[in-house]
Amino acid sequence: MFYIINILGTIAFAISGVLIAFEKRMDAFGILIIAFVTAVGGGTLRDVLIGSTPVFWMIDISYAYVIILSTIFAIIFRKRLNYLRKSLFLFDTIGIGLYTLIGIEKGLQEGLHPLICVALGTMTASFGGVIRDILCNEIPIIFRRETIYATTCILGGFVYFLLDNFKVDNTIVYVVSGAVIIVTRLLAVKFKISLPNIYKTEF
Amino acid sequence: MFYIINILGTIAFAISGVLIAFEKRMDAFGILIIAFVTAVGGGTLRDVLIGSTPVFWMIDISYAYVIILSTIFAIIFRKRLNYLRKSLFLFDTIGIGLYTLIGIEKGLQEGLHPLICVALGTMTASFGGVIRDILCNEIPIIFRRETIYATTCILGGFVYFLLDNFKVDNTIVYVVSGAVIIVTRLLAVKFKISLPNIYKTEF
Amino acid sequence: MFYIINILGTIAFAISGVLIAFEKRMDAFGILIIAFVTAVGGGTLRDVLIGSTPVFWMIDISYAYVIILSTIFAIIFRKRLNYLRKSLFLFDTIGIGLYTLIGIEKGLQEGLHPLICVALGTMTASFGGVIRDILCNEIPIIFRRETIYATTCILGGFVYFLLDNFKVDNTIVYVVSGAVIIVTRLLAVKFKISLPNIYKTEF
């Protein structure tokens, strides 16, 4: 179950990378690298910062296969990917929830402070997109628009440690905090909820 | 004493990051990340390259608190930060001196060559700004203008090893080489001293 | 022999970095950093991802000396570098072949999957240029034009493991797979062979 969600998330992240590489008119090699970076970049940065090396996708080869196949699929069917848009968005959102939890868990294994664990979870879920945007020569999108992408990860992380604090059963902690991330994001996108624009706020 | 300087330096670096994120009209999340990267990016790169992981700010949680509070402060009082400009510049300069020494010390602990230690010191003091500029989609400012920002770190590093070579007492080595960095920078900014422009130099 | 090739490759990579830093009108410090990153950036990323730290150029100080001297040489003789263009291209191509093999070897030492080893070889040979282009605020050139730069490394990597699979003698494996990379690149540049443009291909 866990494994299938992980693969679906990786596919959705990789294909979202391919779509942005298309816009930049990259060649086949560039598209593959952007797909890779989008899918595993956040977790790679996490592993490097905590010193968990070789990084995860070098040890479990299935990530490489999933990303390569997704990229080939997306290149061949690029004119018909529009039909998959909704499924991809759903996988992507579920992926964000799962990636956040994986990042938090890795931080806990290293005995790090809860605040750092939440940062690691957010990093795992959202910094693949940051590295992708840098490689595409853009200011990272999650730093610019008042989307609540990273905010949902931070929120889910706090719910995780809140429940954990009350000695709630582990499975419940995962399901609830993961659901918070997924549901918050779905609602935010549906109702166009965004962070307050600090440039229009008076203090 | 050492600890207080370190915190003042972190505050100054973080706020300088916030100011640049403002110019780029980033959202709250982007501003926080840029503050973080400016303050701890150089030391993080150093720790990753020498393999001192988890990186320093994951182990000592006070960095995260200082940066988060500085960012909130800078966002709220953004229209009045101008009054603090001189203090911030001073903290920033002292921070550069201290960060350089910390980088050199870390290199020595790993038993690395003096030249590499000087590189690590320079990296600690100046590569937070490099990563910040990349995230802001600019060519790093210290690569472009003939400022002597990084040069002061390199100079201070050489003074460090020169004194160390003559078996000078450790405390004196720190104070003198730190002072060289701070004084050189203050003088360079005051008298607008810069590196020779190689494009106008004939060989 | 091996050592001389490595140094020639490092010189060629460093000078190619200097030339691009010139175009961006960087100052002396920026030029040195770009030379450094172009020459050792790929291997540094490889070492960080597999956890081989401190990274290679911190342990073997000769890289730093070679890069610093090459940079000074290139700055002084910048108007006459054109005469060296052909030699530099040759050293660069030989360097790519060698760097790919070094990356593969490092991956094997860590007991990683052949596919990951090929990725590490390609990374060693080509990601210095990627980091250089990011620091210069460009979309990495090997992601854009249908050059077969990275493709030759991947091809050489597959030849390596193909021969290795048939229990061919180690020296022969090195020479043949290295030669495949070098010859393919020379031919591709001479006859202007490039990857198919996926945007003009119908599926």
mmCIF file with all atom_site columns, N, CA and C in Angstrom, chain C residues 56-94:
data_model
loop_
_atom_site.group_PDB
_atom_site.id
_atom_site.type_symbol
_atom_site.label_atom_id
_atom_site.label_alt_id
_atom_site.label_comp_id
_atom_site.label_asym_id
_atom_site.label_entity_id
_atom_site.label_seq_id
_atom_site.pdbx_PDB_ins_code
_atom_site.Cartn_x
_atom_site.Cartn_y
_atom_site.Cartn_z
_atom_site.occupancy
_atom_site.B_iso_or_equiv
_atom_site.pdbx_formal_charge
_atom_site.auth_seq_id
_atom_site.auth_comp_id
_atom_site.auth_asym_id
_atom_site.auth_atom_id
_atom_site.pdbx_PDB_model_num
ATOM 1   N N  . PHE C 1 56 ? 36.870 14.767 -2.982  1.00 0.00 ? 56 PHE C N  1
ATOM 2   C CA . PHE C 1 56 ? 38.205 14.392 -3.487  1.00 0.00 ? 56 PHE C CA 1
ATOM 3   C C  . PHE C 1 56 ? 39.213 15.541 -3.553  1.00 0.00 ? 56 PHE C C  1
ATOM 4   N N  . TRP C 1 57 ? 38.790 16.745 -3.980  1.00 0.00 ? 57 TRP C N  1
ATOM 5   C CA . TRP C 1 57 ? 39.767 17.833 -4.145  1.00 0.00 ? 57 TRP C CA 1
ATOM 6   C C  . TRP C 1 57 ? 40.169 18.451 -2.807  1.00 0.00 ? 57 TRP C C  1
ATOM 7   N N  . MET C 1 58 ? 39.483 18.086 -1.720  1.00 0.00 ? 58 MET C N  1
ATOM 8   C CA . MET C 1 58 ? 39.922 18.550 -0.411  1.00 0.00 ? 58 MET C CA 1
ATOM 9   C C  . MET C 1 58 ? 41.038 17.662 0.133   1.00 0.00 ? 58 MET C C  1
ATOM 10  N N  . ILE C 1 59 ? 41.080 16.425 -0.348  1.00 0.00 ? 59 ILE C N  1
ATOM 11  C CA . ILE C 1 59 ? 42.077 15.478 0.138   1.00 0.00 ? 59 ILE C CA 1
ATOM 12  C C  . ILE C 1 59 ? 43.349 15.559 -0.715  1.00 0.00 ? 59 ILE C C  1
ATOM 13  N N  . ASP C 1 60 ? 43.171 15.646 -2.050  1.00 0.00 ? 60 ASP C N  1
ATOM 14  C CA . ASP C 1 60 ? 44.331 15.756 -2.951  1.00 0.00 ? 60 ASP C CA 1
ATOM 15  C C  . ASP C 1 60 ? 44.459 17.222 -3.381  1.00 0.00 ? 60 ASP C C  1
ATOM 16  N N  . ILE C 1 61 ? 45.391 17.932 -2.745  1.00 0.00 ? 61 ILE C N  1
ATOM 17  C CA . ILE C 1 61 ? 45.507 19.379 -2.929  1.00 0.00 ? 61 ILE C CA 1
ATOM 18  C C  . ILE C 1 61 ? 45.953 19.770 -4.340  1.00 0.00 ? 61 ILE C C  1
ATOM 19  N N  . SER C 1 62 ? 46.464 18.794 -5.129  1.00 0.00 ? 62 SER C N  1
ATOM 20  C CA . SER C 1 62 ? 46.989 19.161 -6.450  1.00 0.00 ? 62 SER C CA 1
ATOM 21  C C  . SER C 1 62 ? 45.900 19.735 -7.363  1.00 0.00 ? 62 SER C C  1
ATOM 22  N N  . TYR C 1 63 ? 44.633 19.300 -7.194  1.00 0.00 ? 63 TYR C N  1
ATOM 23  C CA . TYR C 1 63 ? 43.550 19.876 -8.003  1.00 0.00 ? 63 TYR C CA 1
ATOM 24  C C  . TYR C 1 63 ? 43.491 21.394 -7.813  1.00 0.00 ? 63 TYR C C  1
ATOM 25  N N  . ALA C 1 64 ? 43.555 21.843 -6.553  1.00 0.00 ? 64 ALA C N  1
ATOM 26  C CA . ALA C 1 64 ? 43.462 23.276 -6.281  1.00 0.00 ? 64 ALA C CA 1
ATOM 27  C C  . ALA C 1 64 ? 44.590 24.030 -6.968  1.00 0.00 ? 64 ALA C C  1
ATOM 28  N N  . TYR C 1 65 ? 45.818 23.505 -6.863  1.00 0.00 ? 65 TYR C N  1
ATOM 29  C CA . TYR C 1 65 ? 46.955 24.179 -7.494  1.00 0.00 ? 65 TYR C CA 1
ATOM 30  C C  . TYR C 1 65 ? 46.769 24.251 -9.009  1.00 0.00 ? 65 TYR C C  1
ATOM 31  N N  . VAL C 1 66 ? 46.407 23.114 -9.629  1.00 0.00 ? 66 VAL C N  1
ATOM 32  C CA . VAL C 1 66 ? 46.242 23.082 -11.088 1.00 0.00 ? 66 VAL C CA 1
ATOM 33  C C  . VAL C 1 66 ? 45.187 24.092 -11.530 1.00 0.00 ? 66 VAL C C  1
ATOM 34  N N  . ILE C 1 67 ? 44.074 24.160 -10.797 1.00 0.00 ? 67 ILE C N  1
ATOM 35  C CA . ILE C 1 67 ? 42.985 25.053 -11.204 1.00 0.00 ? 67 ILE C CA 1
ATOM 36  C C  . ILE C 1 67 ? 43.396 26.516 -11.011 1.00 0.00 ? 67 ILE C C  1
ATOM 37  N N  . ILE C 1 68 ? 44.058 26.822 -9.882  1.00 0.00 ? 68 ILE C N  1
ATOM 38  C CA . ILE C 1 68 ? 44.474 28.211 -9.636  1.00 0.00 ? 68 ILE C CA 1
ATOM 39  C C  . ILE C 1 68 ? 45.474 28.662 -10.706 1.00 0.00 ? 68 ILE C C  1
ATOM 40  N N  . LEU C 1 69 ? 46.453 27.796 -10.997 1.00 0.00 ? 69 LEU C N  1
ATOM 41  C CA . LEU C 1 69 ? 47.449 28.160 -12.014 1.00 0.00 ? 69 LEU C CA 1
ATOM 42  C C  . LEU C 1 69 ? 46.816 28.293 -13.406 1.00 0.00 ? 69 LEU C C  1
ATOM 43  N N  . SER C 1 70 ? 45.913 27.373 -13.742 1.00 0.00 ? 70 SER C N  1
ATOM 44  C CA . SER C 1 70 ? 45.240 27.452 -15.049 1.00 0.00 ? 70 SER C CA 1
ATOM 45  C C  . SER C 1 70 ? 44.458 28.758 -15.164 1.00 0.00 ? 70 SER C C  1
ATOM 46  N N  . THR C 1 71 ? 43.808 29.149 -14.068 1.00 0.00 ? 71 THR C N  1
ATOM 47  C CA . THR C 1 71 ? 42.994 30.365 -14.095 1.00 0.00 ? 71 THR C CA 1
ATOM 48  C C  . THR C 1 71 ? 43.875 31.593 -14.292 1.00 0.00 ? 71 THR C C  1
ATOM 49  N N  . ILE C 1 72 ? 44.980 31.651 -13.557 1.00 0.00 ? 72 ILE C N  1
ATOM 50  C CA . ILE C 1 72 ? 45.896 32.794 -13.709 1.00 0.00 ? 72 ILE C CA 1
ATOM 51  C C  . ILE C 1 72 ? 46.440 32.831 -15.139 1.00 0.00 ? 72 ILE C C  1
ATOM 52  N N  . PHE C 1 73 ? 46.865 31.669 -15.638 1.00 0.00 ? 73 PHE C N  1
ATOM 53  C CA . PHE C 1 73 ? 47.355 31.562 -17.010 1.00 0.00 ? 73 PHE C CA 1
ATOM 54  C C  . PHE C 1 73 ? 46.306 32.077 -18.010 1.00 0.00 ? 73 PHE C C  1
ATOM 55  N N  . ALA C 1 74 ? 45.061 31.614 -17.835 1.00 0.00 ? 74 ALA C N  1
ATOM 56  C CA . ALA C 1 74 ? 44.009 31.973 -18.792 1.00 0.00 ? 74 ALA C CA 1
ATOM 57  C C  . ALA C 1 74 ? 43.668 33.459 -18.719 1.00 0.00 ? 74 ALA C C  1
ATOM 58  N N  . ILE C 1 75 ? 43.749 34.041 -17.516 1.00 0.00 ? 75 ILE C N  1
ATOM 59  C CA . ILE C 1 75 ? 43.462 35.475 -17.397 1.00 0.00 ? 75 ILE C CA 1
ATOM 60  C C  . ILE C 1 75 ? 44.570 36.280 -18.106 1.00 0.00 ? 75 ILE C C  1
ATOM 61  N N  . ILE C 1 76 ? 45.810 35.906 -17.862 1.00 0.00 ? 76 ILE C N  1
ATOM 62  C CA . ILE C 1 76 ? 46.921 36.660 -18.444 1.00 0.00 ? 76 ILE C CA 1
ATOM 63  C C  . ILE C 1 76 ? 46.959 36.530 -19.971 1.00 0.00 ? 76 ILE C C  1
ATOM 64  N N  . PHE C 1 77 ? 46.765 35.301 -20.459 1.00 0.00 ? 77 PHE C N  1
ATOM 65  C CA . PHE C 1 77 ? 46.886 35.077 -21.906 1.00 0.00 ? 77 PHE C CA 1
ATOM 66  C C  . PHE C 1 77 ? 45.529 35.022 -22.603 1.00 0.00 ? 77 PHE C C  1
ATOM 67  N N  . ARG C 1 78 ? 44.542 35.722 -22.032 1.00 0.00 ? 78 ARG C N  1
ATOM 68  C CA . ARG C 1 78 ? 43.185 35.534 -22.541 1.00 0.00 ? 78 ARG C CA 1
ATOM 69  C C  . ARG C 1 78 ? 43.013 35.905 -24.007 1.00 0.00 ? 78 ARG C C  1
ATOM 70  N N  . LYS C 1 79 ? 43.850 36.818 -24.496 1.00 0.00 ? 79 LYS C N  1
ATOM 71  C CA . LYS C 1 79 ? 43.701 37.225 -25.906 1.00 0.00 ? 79 LYS C CA 1
ATOM 72  C C  . LYS C 1 79 ? 44.351 36.230 -26.861 1.00 0.00 ? 79 LYS C C  1
ATOM 73  N N  . ARG C 1 80 ? 45.161 35.338 -26.307 1.00 0.00 ? 80 ARG C N  1
ATOM 74  C CA . ARG C 1 80 ? 45.849 34.391 -27.177 1.00 0.00 ? 80 ARG C CA 1
ATOM 75  C C  . ARG C 1 80 ? 45.350 32.950 -26.995 1.00 0.00 ? 80 ARG C C  1
ATOM 76  N N  . LEU C 1 81 ? 44.297 32.764 -26.173 1.00 0.00 ? 81 LEU C N  1
ATOM 77  C CA . LEU C 1 81 ? 43.801 31.410 -25.904 1.00 0.00 ? 81 LEU C CA 1
ATOM 78  C C  . LEU C 1 81 ? 43.264 30.745 -27.164 1.00 0.00 ? 81 LEU C C  1
ATOM 79  N N  . ASN C 1 82 ? 42.874 31.563 -28.127 1.00 0.00 ? 82 ASN C N  1
ATOM 80  C CA . ASN C 1 82 ? 42.314 31.042 -29.365 1.00 0.00 ? 82 ASN C CA 1
ATOM 81  C C  . ASN C 1 82 ? 43.247 30.054 -30.058 1.00 0.00 ? 82 ASN C C  1
ATOM 82  N N  . TYR C 1 83 ? 44.558 30.309 -29.941 1.00 0.00 ? 83 TYR C N  1
ATOM 83  C CA . TYR C 1 83 ? 45.539 29.411 -30.561 1.00 0.00 ? 83 TYR C CA 1
ATOM 84  C C  . TYR C 1 83 ? 45.506 28.018 -29.943 1.00 0.00 ? 83 TYR C C  1
ATOM 85  N N  . LEU C 1 84 ? 45.028 27.960 -28.692 1.00 0.00 ? 84 LEU C N  1
ATOM 86  C CA . LEU C 1 84 ? 45.014 26.682 -27.973 1.00 0.00 ? 84 LEU C CA 1
ATOM 87  C C  . LEU C 1 84 ? 43.688 25.943 -28.137 1.00 0.00 ? 84 LEU C C  1
ATOM 88  N N  . ARG C 1 85 ? 42.747 26.558 -28.860 1.00 0.00 ? 85 ARG C N  1
ATOM 89  C CA . ARG C 1 85 ? 41.391 26.027 -28.909 1.00 0.00 ? 85 ARG C CA 1
ATOM 90  C C  . ARG C 1 85 ? 41.356 24.532 -29.245 1.00 0.00 ? 85 ARG C C  1
ATOM 91  N N  . LYS C 1 86 ? 42.099 24.110 -30.250 1.00 0.00 ? 86 LYS C N  1
ATOM 92  C CA . LYS C 1 86 ? 42.047 22.699 -30.655 1.00 0.00 ? 86 LYS C CA 1
ATOM 93  C C  . LYS C 1 86 ? 42.620 21.778 -29.590 1.00 0.00 ? 86 LYS C C  1
ATOM 94  N N  . SER C 1 87 ? 43.767 22.185 -28.989 1.00 0.00 ? 87 SER C N  1
ATOM 95  C CA . SER C 1 87 ? 44.350 21.350 -27.926 1.00 0.00 ? 87 SER C CA 1
ATOM 96  C C  . SER C 1 87 ? 43.378 21.249 -26.755 1.00 0.00 ? 87 SER C C  1
ATOM 97  N N  . LEU C 1 88 ? 42.768 22.384 -26.395 1.00 0.00 ? 88 LEU C N  1
ATOM 98  C CA . LEU C 1 88 ? 41.846 22.378 -25.258 1.00 0.00 ? 88 LEU C CA 1
ATOM 99  C C  . LEU C 1 88 ? 40.661 21.463 -25.529 1.00 0.00 ? 88 LEU C C  1
ATOM 100 N N  . PHE C 1 89 ? 40.127 21.514 -26.754 1.00 0.00 ? 89 PHE C N  1
ATOM 101 C CA . PHE C 1 89 ? 39.001 20.644 -27.090 1.00 0.00 ? 89 PHE C CA 1
ATOM 102 C C  . PHE C 1 89 ? 39.408 19.180 -26.962 1.00 0.00 ? 89 PHE C C  1
ATOM 103 N N  . LEU C 1 90 ? 40.627 18.857 -27.395 1.00 0.00 ? 90 LEU C N  1
ATOM 104 C CA . LEU C 1 90 ? 41.102 17.476 -27.300 1.00 0.00 ? 90 LEU C CA 1
ATOM 105 C C  . LEU C 1 90 ? 41.248 17.045 -25.834 1.00 0.00 ? 90 LEU C C  1
ATOM 106 N N  . PHE C 1 91 ? 41.905 17.892 -25.023 1.00 0.00 ? 91 PHE C N  1
ATOM 107 C CA . PHE C 1 91 ? 42.058 17.574 -23.595 1.00 0.00 ? 91 PHE C CA 1
ATOM 108 C C  . PHE C 1 91 ? 40.687 17.408 -22.946 1.00 0.00 ? 91 PHE C C  1
ATOM 109 N N  . ASP C 1 92 ? 39.777 18.307 -23.285 1.00 0.00 ? 92 ASP C N  1
ATOM 110 C CA . ASP C 1 92 ? 38.432 18.282 -22.726 1.00 0.00 ? 92 ASP C CA 1
ATOM 111 C C  . ASP C 1 92 ? 37.751 16.957 -23.038 1.00 0.00 ? 92 ASP C C  1
ATOM 112 N N  . THR C 1 93 ? 37.861 16.516 -24.287 1.00 0.00 ? 93 THR C N  1
ATOM 113 C CA . THR C 1 93 ? 37.216 15.269 -24.710 1.00 0.00 ? 93 THR C CA 1
ATOM 114 C C  . THR C 1 93 ? 37.844 14.070 -23.999 1.00 0.00 ? 93 THR C C  1
ATOM 115 N N  . ILE C 1 94 ? 39.178 14.071 -23.917 1.00 0.00 ? 94 ILE C N  1
ATOM 116 C CA . ILE C 1 94 ? 39.845 12.981 -23.195 1.00 0.00 ? 94 ILE C CA 1
ATOM 117 C C  . ILE C 1 94 ? 39.437 13.022 -21.717 1.00 0.00 ? 94 ILE C C  1
#
